[in-house]
Coordinates of C-alpha atoms and ligand atoms in Angstrom, one line a residue:
X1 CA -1.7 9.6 24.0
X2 CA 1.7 10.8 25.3
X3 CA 3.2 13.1 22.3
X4 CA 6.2 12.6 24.1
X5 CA 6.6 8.8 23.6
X6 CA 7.7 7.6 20.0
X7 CA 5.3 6.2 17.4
X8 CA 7.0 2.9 16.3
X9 CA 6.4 1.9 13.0
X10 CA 6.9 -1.7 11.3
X11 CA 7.9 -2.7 8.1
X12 CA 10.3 0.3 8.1
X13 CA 12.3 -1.4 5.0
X14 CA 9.2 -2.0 3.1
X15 CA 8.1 0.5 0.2
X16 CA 5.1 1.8 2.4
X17 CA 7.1 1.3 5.2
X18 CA 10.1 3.6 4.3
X19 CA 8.1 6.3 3.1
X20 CA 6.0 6.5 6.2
X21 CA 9.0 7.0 8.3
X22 CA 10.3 9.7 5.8
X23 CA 6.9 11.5 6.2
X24 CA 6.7 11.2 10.1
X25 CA 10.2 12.6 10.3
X26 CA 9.5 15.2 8.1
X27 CA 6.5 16.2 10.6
X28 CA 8.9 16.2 13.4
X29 CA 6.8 12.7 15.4
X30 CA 8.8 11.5 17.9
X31 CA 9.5 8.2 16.3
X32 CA 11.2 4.3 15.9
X33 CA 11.0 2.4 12.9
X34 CA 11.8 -1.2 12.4
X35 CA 12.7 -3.0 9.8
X36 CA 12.5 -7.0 9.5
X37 CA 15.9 -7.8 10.4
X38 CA 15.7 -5.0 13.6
X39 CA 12.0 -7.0 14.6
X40 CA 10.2 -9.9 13.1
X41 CA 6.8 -9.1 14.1
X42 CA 5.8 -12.8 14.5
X43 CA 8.0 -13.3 17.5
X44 CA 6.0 -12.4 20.5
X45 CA 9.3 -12.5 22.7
X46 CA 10.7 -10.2 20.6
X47 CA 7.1 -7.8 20.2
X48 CA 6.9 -8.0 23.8
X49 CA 10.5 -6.8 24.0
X50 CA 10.6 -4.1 21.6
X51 CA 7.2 -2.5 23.2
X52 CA 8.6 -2.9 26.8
X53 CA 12.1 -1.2 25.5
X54 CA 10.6 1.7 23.3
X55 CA 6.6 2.1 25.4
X56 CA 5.6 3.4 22.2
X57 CA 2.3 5.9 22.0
X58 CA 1.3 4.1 18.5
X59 CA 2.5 1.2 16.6
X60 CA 2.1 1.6 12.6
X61 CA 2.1 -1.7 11.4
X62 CA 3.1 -1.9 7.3
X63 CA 5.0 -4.8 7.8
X64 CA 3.9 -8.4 5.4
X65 CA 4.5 -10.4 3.0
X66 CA 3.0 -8.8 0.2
X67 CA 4.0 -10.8 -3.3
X68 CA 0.9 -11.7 -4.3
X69 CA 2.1 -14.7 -6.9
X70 CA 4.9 -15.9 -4.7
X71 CA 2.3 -16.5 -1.6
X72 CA 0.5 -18.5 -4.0
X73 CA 3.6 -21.2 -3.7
X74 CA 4.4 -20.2 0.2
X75 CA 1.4 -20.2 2.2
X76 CA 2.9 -20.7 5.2
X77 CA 5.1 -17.5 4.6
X78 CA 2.0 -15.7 4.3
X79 CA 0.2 -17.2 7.2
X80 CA 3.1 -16.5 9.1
X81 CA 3.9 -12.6 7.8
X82 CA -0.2 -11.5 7.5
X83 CA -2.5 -13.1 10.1
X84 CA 0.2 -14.5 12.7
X85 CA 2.2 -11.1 12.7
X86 CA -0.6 -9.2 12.9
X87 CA -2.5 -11.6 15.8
X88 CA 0.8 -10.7 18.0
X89 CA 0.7 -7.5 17.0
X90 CA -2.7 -6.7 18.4
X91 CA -2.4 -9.0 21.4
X92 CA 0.7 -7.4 22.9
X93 CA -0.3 -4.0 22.0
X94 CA -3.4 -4.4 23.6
X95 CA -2.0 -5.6 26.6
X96 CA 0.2 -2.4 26.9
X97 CA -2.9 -0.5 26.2
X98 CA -1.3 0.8 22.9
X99 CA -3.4 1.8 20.0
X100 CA -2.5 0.3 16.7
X101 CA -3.0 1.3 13.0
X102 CA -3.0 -2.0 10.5
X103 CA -2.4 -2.0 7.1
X104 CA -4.9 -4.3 4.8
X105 CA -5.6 -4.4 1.4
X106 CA -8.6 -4.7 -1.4
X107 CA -7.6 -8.1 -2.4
X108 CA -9.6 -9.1 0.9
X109 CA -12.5 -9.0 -1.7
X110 CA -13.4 -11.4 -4.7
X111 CA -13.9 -8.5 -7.3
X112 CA -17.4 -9.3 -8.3
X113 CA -19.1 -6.3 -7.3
X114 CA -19.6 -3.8 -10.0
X115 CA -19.0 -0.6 -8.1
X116 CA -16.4 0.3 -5.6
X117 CA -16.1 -1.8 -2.6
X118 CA -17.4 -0.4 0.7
X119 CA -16.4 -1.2 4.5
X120 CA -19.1 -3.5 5.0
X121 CA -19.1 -5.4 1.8
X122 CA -18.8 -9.0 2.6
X123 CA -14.9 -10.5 2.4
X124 CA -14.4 -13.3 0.2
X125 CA -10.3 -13.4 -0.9
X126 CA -9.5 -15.3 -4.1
X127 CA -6.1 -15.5 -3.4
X128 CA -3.2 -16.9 -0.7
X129 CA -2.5 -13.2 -0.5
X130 CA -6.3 -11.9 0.5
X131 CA -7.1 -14.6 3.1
X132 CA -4.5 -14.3 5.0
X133 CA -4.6 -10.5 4.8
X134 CA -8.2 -11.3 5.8
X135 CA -6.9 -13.0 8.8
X136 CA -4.7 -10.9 9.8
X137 CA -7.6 -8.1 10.3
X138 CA -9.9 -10.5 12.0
X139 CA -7.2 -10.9 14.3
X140 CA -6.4 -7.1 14.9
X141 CA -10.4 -6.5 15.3
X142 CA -10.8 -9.5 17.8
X143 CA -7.2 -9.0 19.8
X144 CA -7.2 -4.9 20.4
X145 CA -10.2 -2.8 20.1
X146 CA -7.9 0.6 20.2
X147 CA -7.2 0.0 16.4
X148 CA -7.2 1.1 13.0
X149 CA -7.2 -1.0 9.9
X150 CA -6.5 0.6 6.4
X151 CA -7.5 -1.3 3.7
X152 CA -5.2 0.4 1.0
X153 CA -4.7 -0.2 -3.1
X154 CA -1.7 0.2 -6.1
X155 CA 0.4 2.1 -4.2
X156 CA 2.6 4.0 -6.2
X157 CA 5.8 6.5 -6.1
X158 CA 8.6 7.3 -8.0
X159 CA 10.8 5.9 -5.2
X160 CA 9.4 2.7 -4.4
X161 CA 8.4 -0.2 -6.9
X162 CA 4.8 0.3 -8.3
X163 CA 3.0 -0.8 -11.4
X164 CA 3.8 2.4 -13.2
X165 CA 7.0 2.6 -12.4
X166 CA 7.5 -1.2 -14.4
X167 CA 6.1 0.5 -17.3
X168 CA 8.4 3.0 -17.6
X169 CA 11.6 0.7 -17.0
X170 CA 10.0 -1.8 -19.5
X171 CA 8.8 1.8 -22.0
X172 CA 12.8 2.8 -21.5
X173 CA 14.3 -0.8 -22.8
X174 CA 11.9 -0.7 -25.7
X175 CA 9.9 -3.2 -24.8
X176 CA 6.5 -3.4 -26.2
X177 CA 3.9 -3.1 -23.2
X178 CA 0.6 -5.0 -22.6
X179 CA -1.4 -4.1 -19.6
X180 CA -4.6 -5.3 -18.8
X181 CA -8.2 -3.9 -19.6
X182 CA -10.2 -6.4 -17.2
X183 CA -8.4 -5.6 -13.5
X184 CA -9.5 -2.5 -11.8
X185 CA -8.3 -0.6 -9.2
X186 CA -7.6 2.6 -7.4
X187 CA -4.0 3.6 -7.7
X188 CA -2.8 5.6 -4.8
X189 CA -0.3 7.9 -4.8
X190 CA 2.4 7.1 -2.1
X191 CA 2.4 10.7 -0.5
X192 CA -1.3 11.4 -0.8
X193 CA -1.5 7.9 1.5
X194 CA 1.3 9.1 3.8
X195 CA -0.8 12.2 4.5
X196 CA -3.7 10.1 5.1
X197 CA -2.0 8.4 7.7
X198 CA -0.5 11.4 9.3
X199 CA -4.1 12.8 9.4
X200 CA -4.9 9.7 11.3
X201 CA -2.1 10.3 13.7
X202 CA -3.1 13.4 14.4
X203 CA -6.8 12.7 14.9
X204 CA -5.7 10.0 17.6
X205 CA -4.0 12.9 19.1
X206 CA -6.8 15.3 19.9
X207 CA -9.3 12.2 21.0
X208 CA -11.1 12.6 17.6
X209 CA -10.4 9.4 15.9
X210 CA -13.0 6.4 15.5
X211 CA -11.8 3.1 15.7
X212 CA -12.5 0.8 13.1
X213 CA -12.0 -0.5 9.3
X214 CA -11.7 2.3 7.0
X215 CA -10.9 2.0 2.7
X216 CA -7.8 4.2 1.9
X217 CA -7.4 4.4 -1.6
X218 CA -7.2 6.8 -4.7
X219 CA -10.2 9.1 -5.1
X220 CA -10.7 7.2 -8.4
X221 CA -10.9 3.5 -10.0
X222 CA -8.7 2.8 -12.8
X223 CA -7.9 -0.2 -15.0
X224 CA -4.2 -1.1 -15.0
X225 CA -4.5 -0.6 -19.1
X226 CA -5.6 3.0 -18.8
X227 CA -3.0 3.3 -15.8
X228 CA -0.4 2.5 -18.3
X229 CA -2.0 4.9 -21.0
X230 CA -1.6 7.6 -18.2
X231 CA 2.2 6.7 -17.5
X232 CA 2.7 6.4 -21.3
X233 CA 1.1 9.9 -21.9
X234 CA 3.2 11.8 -19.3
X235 CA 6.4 10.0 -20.1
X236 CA 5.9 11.4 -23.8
X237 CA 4.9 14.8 -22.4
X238 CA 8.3 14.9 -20.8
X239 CA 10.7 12.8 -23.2
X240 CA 8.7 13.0 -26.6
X241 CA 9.3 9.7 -26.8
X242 CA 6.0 7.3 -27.9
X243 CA 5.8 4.1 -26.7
X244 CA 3.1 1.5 -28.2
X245 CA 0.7 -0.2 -25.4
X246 CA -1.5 -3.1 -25.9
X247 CA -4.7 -4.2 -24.4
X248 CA -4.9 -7.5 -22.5
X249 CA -6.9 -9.4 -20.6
X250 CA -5.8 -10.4 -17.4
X251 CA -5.6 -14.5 -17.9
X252 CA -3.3 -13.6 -20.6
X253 CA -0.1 -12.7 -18.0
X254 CA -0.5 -16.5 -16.5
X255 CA 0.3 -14.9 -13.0
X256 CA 0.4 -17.5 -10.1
X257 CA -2.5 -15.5 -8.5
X258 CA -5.9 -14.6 -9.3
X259 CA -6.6 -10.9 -8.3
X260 CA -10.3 -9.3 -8.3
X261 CA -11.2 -8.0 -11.5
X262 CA -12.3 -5.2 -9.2
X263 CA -10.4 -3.9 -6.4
X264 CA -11.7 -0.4 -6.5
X265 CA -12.4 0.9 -3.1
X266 CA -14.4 3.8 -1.8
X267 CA -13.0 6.0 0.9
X268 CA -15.6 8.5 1.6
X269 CA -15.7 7.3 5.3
X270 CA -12.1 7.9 5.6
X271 CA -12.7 11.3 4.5
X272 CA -15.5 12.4 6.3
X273 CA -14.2 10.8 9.8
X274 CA -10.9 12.4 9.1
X275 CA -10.8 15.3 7.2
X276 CA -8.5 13.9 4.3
X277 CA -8.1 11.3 1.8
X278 CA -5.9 10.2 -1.3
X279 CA -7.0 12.8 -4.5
X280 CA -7.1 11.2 -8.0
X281 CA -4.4 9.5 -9.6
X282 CA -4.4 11.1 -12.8
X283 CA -3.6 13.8 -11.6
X284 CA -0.4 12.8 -9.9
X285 CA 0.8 11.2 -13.2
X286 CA 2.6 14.0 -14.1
X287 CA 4.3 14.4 -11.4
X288 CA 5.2 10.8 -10.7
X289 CA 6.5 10.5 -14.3
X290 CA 8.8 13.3 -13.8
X291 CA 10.5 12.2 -10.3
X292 CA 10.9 8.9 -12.0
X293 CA 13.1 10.5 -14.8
X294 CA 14.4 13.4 -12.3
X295 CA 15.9 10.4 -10.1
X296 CA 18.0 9.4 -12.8
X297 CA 21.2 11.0 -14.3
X298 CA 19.1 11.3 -17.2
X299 CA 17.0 14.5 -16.8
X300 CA 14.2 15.6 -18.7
X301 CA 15.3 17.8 -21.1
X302 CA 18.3 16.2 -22.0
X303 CA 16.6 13.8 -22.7
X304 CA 14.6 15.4 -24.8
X305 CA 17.1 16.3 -26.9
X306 CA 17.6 12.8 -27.8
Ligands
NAP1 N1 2.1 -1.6 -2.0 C1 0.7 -1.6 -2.2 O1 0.3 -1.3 -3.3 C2 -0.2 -2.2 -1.2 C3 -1.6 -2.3 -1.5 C4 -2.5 -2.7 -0.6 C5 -2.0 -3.1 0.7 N2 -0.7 -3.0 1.0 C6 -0.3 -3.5 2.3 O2 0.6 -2.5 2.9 C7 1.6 -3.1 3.7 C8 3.0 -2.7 3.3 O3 3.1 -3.0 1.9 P1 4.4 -2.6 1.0 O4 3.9 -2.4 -0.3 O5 5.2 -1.6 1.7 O6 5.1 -4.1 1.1 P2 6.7 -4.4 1.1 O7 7.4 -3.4 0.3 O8 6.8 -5.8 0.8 O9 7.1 -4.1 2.6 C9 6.7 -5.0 3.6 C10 7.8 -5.0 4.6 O10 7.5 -5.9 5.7 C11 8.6 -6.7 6.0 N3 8.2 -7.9 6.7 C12 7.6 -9.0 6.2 N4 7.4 -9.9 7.2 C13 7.9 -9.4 8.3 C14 8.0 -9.8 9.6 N5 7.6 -11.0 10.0 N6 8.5 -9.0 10.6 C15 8.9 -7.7 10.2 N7 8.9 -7.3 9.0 C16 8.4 -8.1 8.0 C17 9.3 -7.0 4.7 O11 10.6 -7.4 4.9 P3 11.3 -8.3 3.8 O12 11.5 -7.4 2.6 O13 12.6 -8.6 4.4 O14 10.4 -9.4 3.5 C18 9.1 -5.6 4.0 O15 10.2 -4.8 4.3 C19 1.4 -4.7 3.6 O16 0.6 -5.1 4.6 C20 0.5 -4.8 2.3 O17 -0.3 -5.9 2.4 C21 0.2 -2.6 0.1

């Protein structure tokens, strides 16, 4: 690869998106980000355009529709946003002979497996969401074989919207909070995954990276109730404010989607092909919590006071 010519990334307004681009800046890569309205990635006059224009190095590619209940109700959307995108994506890259890194997601998987999910383990989506992620890396692997595809989980950050982050808007209006005991997953920590990615850049770089599939997720499962009891421990660590939580099952929220009762993924062969991976997300609570509250006019230890 040139590391003169810009890495484009796609999605560029999306949560993952935006912070990507932050974290590429901040490592001084040459770089072009899109966002939907600059590029809709399921236009192939405009892909073919936008590659011709910029002749990027690398194309990133966190663009999709990624409301899980709402694809339940637009399948077409979905279709359109995760596999057609994506099939585009990998066709006119790989006729520009530009390597390209994919964004996927656990949900490919039915969440019957009682350990973490490997790279291998069969696919089998339960949801709108899931196959047509599914899709879409089917059609990345059979379109461009210069790629990599990140199967990623519970992303979460103080700046972007995340699980956590809706229990501590719902903890500060006072309302009572259920989260569920039977979904599993492994929460990653926005940064730690933009570091991942940057490691990946850079292994593309020096000639070092394998293609392929690759789980990049927190070091360690979590259920979303013990994710809240995490959130709800920090945020009275820093406000001394307690908030109740209740247990739930996860047929008790009626969502629109079914999700795997176990999206827990293992990344030990992201780690060991490239030298870094998400740590645990307990241990970013902390921190998390307290960018949350720092972002606010309402800092910490006035708030203590309260
Ligand atoms: N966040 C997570 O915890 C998580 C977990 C696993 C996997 N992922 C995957 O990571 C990727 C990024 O997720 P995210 O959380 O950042 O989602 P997000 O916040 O919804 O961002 C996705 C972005 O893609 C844009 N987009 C959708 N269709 C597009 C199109 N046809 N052309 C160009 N842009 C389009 C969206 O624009 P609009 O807002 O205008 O629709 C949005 O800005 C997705 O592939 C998702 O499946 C995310």
């Amino acid at each position: 690869m040139s590391e003169t010519a810009p890495i484009v990334v796609l999605g560029g307004g999306g949560r993952i998106g935006s912070e990507l681009l932050g974290g590429l800046r901040r490592a001084r890569v040459p770089l072009r980000g899109f966002a939907r309205k600059e590029l809709d990635i399921a236009s192939r006059p405009a892909v073919a355009r936008a590659l011709c224009e910029v002749r990027p190095r690398l194309v990133i590619n966190a663009a999709g529709y990624s409301n899980v209940d709402e694809a339940e109700c637009d399948r077409a959307r979905a279709e359109r946003e995760n596999a057609h995108g994506p099939a585009i994506l990998a066709a006119q890259t790989a006729a520009e002979g530009i390597a390209l890194i994919h964004l996927s997601t656990s949900y490919i998987f039915n969440g019957r497996k009682g350990r973490a999910y490997c790279e291998d383990d069969p696919v089998c989506p339960i949801s709108v969401y899931g196959a047509t992620k599914a899709s879409g890396e089917d059609a990345v692997r059979s379109a461009n074989s210069r790629h990599i595809i990140l199967r990623t989980a519970g992303v979460f950050g103080a700046s972007i919207d995340c699980f956590p982050k809706t229990v501590l808007r719902m903890a500060d209006s006072g309302h009572p909070i259920y989260a569920a005991i039977d979904l599993r997953g492994s929460p990653t920590p926005v940064d730690h995954l933009v570091s991942a990615i940057l490691a990946v850049v850079g292994a593309l770089e020096s000639g070092s990276a394998r293609w392929g599939t690759y789980n990049l997720a927190g070091a360690i499962g979590a259920s979303r109730y013990e994710l809240a009891k995490a959130v709800l421990t920090a945020r009275e660590r820093a406000l001394g404010v307690r908030t109740a939580l209740i247990s739930a099952m996860r047929m008790d929220f009626g969502s629109k989607a079914r999700r795997p009762r176990n999206a827990e993924l293992d990344s030990t062969l992201f780690a060991s092909t490239f030298g870094a991976a998400p740590g645990p997300w307990n241990e970013a609570t902390e921190t998390f919590v307290e960018s949350y509250y720092r972002s606010f006019t309402l800092p910490v230890a006035r708030s203590r006071t309260r």
